[in-house]
Amino acid sequence: MAKQVVTRTYTASIRNQQRVSDDLDALGFAASKLWNVGRWTCSRIWDEIGHVPNHAELTAYLKSHKRYDDLHSQSSQRVLQELAEAFNGWYGKRRNGDMRANPPGYRKHGDEHPRSTVTFKVAGFKLDAQYNRVRLSQGSNLKDYWSDFILCKFQTRPDVDLSAVENVQQVKAVWTGDEWELHFVCKVEVVVSESPGEKTAGIDLGINNFAALAYEDGHSELYPLNCLKQDDYYFSKRIARCDDSNSEQATRLNQKKSERRTHYFHTLSKHITTRCAEEGVGTIVIGDLSDIREDDETEESKNWGKHGNLDLHSWAFDRFTELLTYKAEMEGITVKQVSERDTSKSCSCCGRKRDANRVERGLYVCDECGTTANADVNGAENIRQKVSPSSPNLSVNRSNGWLAQPSTFLFDKETGAFTPQEQVTS
């Protein structure tokens, strides 16, 4: 055991949601508009001189733009920093020969701007942890008076006490799809375990099986999404019966739905971390879905159908990865994110890449080497191999058995835990 200073993000619900939601909406829309202004600027500079502006250059260029003053200066800086990082990531792929890589897209759907996350650094917020309140600064363009701010009353989990945290570095206002919530980014000292081993495991995130795991020594596991889909269907029906989507009843239903989803992610991330520790896994490799959320040709959000959009374009995958990362860290396990591009098309045994090999959603059949695999497990193994392509345990018999017949774990509502499929009672 050793002590280590780590970054932790604590999520809090906003108790006075109705009172502050309009002001937070204005900030979220403003962040999207500033992103789009920066996106257009980067594109113009790239087209003219073939240069990708860094964060400092982009900020200096847009500091006098009217959209910059819609947010607190540090919040505007953070929007442009994220954009510069996204452009540099795209340029890095191009430089390495990936000519199919696309630059970051605009945050706009038709004539509508989505609500973007707004980050407040130290000068942009004032925390009153004793009374669970935080003041968030607005940009000068959105203020009626020079001293205007948004006062959010928040509630964290019972085991989180922000008054005991010495260093709160950032506050993020995050739109979940139903309501706003706050993320407090803090530096805390924790006791972490030694690494349980040197093995690797790959995780593929999806819209049918939420997670598929492929372990280095051959076996694999599936975690279907059925529980969350049932909740989405149930609560959507209940909310649709409400007279007003902003009514107190609808608000309570949305909050309960969000709490159940959060509990699911906490439970799943803890279960996977524990399983990996038991298997001697020291590194978890997880897919980064940012590459597949935008259409390759239009650069707009892909349409994956009604239920696909619900999962792919929500905060679900990012939230889960965040929870998995800090829970794994406590067990001495490192989490690495890699691109998922082409992992669903390639055979994890011979490397053959072909769209038609994915016969249907759950089945992958390689026309080159004859491997038959669960499609999600095949993707998870490809993700794992991006970090550990020549693992010493690859000498195991990677036959169709472990690829095609993974163990399945379901969320048991009776126990509130993940259990092998054959043992689930509800």
PDB file of N, CA and C in Angstrom, residues 198-200 216 384 388-396:
ATOM      1  N   GLU A 198       0.918  -8.117 -14.551  1.00  0.00           N
ATOM      2  CA  GLU A 198       1.369  -7.476 -15.788  1.00  0.00           C
ATOM      3  C   GLU A 198       0.503  -7.846 -16.985  1.00  0.00           C
ATOM      4  N   LYS A 199      -0.572  -8.551 -16.759  1.00  0.00           N
ATOM      5  CA  LYS A 199      -1.444  -8.950 -17.867  1.00  0.00           C
ATOM      6  C   LYS A 199      -2.271  -7.759 -18.353  1.00  0.00           C
ATOM      7  N   THR A 200      -2.865  -7.923 -19.542  1.00  0.00           N
ATOM      8  CA  THR A 200      -3.718  -6.887 -20.117  1.00  0.00           C
ATOM      9  C   THR A 200      -5.121  -7.442 -20.372  1.00  0.00           C
ATOM     10  N   GLU A 216      -6.042 -11.476 -21.587  1.00  0.00           N
ATOM     11  CA  GLU A 216      -4.829 -11.893 -22.280  1.00  0.00           C
ATOM     12  C   GLU A 216      -4.678 -13.408 -22.351  1.00  0.00           C
ATOM     13  N   ARG A 384      -7.375  -4.719 -27.077  1.00  0.00           N
ATOM     14  CA  ARG A 384      -6.313  -5.144 -26.162  1.00  0.00           C
ATOM     15  C   ARG A 384      -4.975  -5.246 -26.883  1.00  0.00           C
ATOM     16  N   SER A 388      -0.874  -4.428 -26.290  1.00  0.00           N
ATOM     17  CA  SER A 388      -0.047  -5.599 -26.033  1.00  0.00           C
ATOM     18  C   SER A 388      -0.159  -6.585 -27.199  1.00  0.00           C
ATOM     19  N   PRO A 389       0.419  -6.244 -28.371  1.00  0.00           N
ATOM     20  CA  PRO A 389       0.285  -7.104 -29.550  1.00  0.00           C
ATOM     21  C   PRO A 389       1.068  -8.399 -29.471  1.00  0.00           C
ATOM     22  N   SER A 390       2.139  -8.438 -28.663  1.00  0.00           N
ATOM     23  CA  SER A 390       2.977  -9.642 -28.594  1.00  0.00           C
ATOM     24  C   SER A 390       3.038 -10.158 -27.164  1.00  0.00           C
ATOM     25  N   SER A 391       1.877 -10.223 -26.531  1.00  0.00           N
ATOM     26  CA  SER A 391       1.794 -10.674 -25.147  1.00  0.00           C
ATOM     27  C   SER A 391       2.283 -12.117 -25.018  1.00  0.00           C
ATOM     28  N   PRO A 392       2.996 -12.430 -23.924  1.00  0.00           N
ATOM     29  CA  PRO A 392       3.499 -13.794 -23.756  1.00  0.00           C
ATOM     30  C   PRO A 392       2.404 -14.833 -23.647  1.00  0.00           C
ATOM     31  N   ASN A 393       1.192 -14.408 -23.275  1.00  0.00           N
ATOM     32  CA  ASN A 393       0.106 -15.357 -23.124  1.00  0.00           C
ATOM     33  C   ASN A 393      -0.650 -15.613 -24.423  1.00  0.00           C
ATOM     34  N   LEU A 394      -0.229 -14.972 -25.518  1.00  0.00           N
ATOM     35  CA  LEU A 394      -0.904 -15.216 -26.779  1.00  0.00           C
ATOM     36  C   LEU A 394      -0.627 -16.610 -27.329  1.00  0.00           C
ATOM     37  N   SER A 395       0.273 -17.341 -26.682  1.00  0.00           N
ATOM     38  CA  SER A 395       0.558 -18.704 -27.123  1.00  0.00           C
ATOM     39  C   SER A 395      -0.564 -19.666 -26.732  1.00  0.00           C
ATOM     40  N   VAL A 396      -1.528 -19.175 -25.922  1.00  0.00           N
ATOM     41  CA  VAL A 396      -2.652 -20.045 -25.564  1.00  0.00           C
ATOM     42  C   VAL A 396      -3.442 -20.372 -26.818  1.00  0.00           C
TER      43      VAL A 396
END
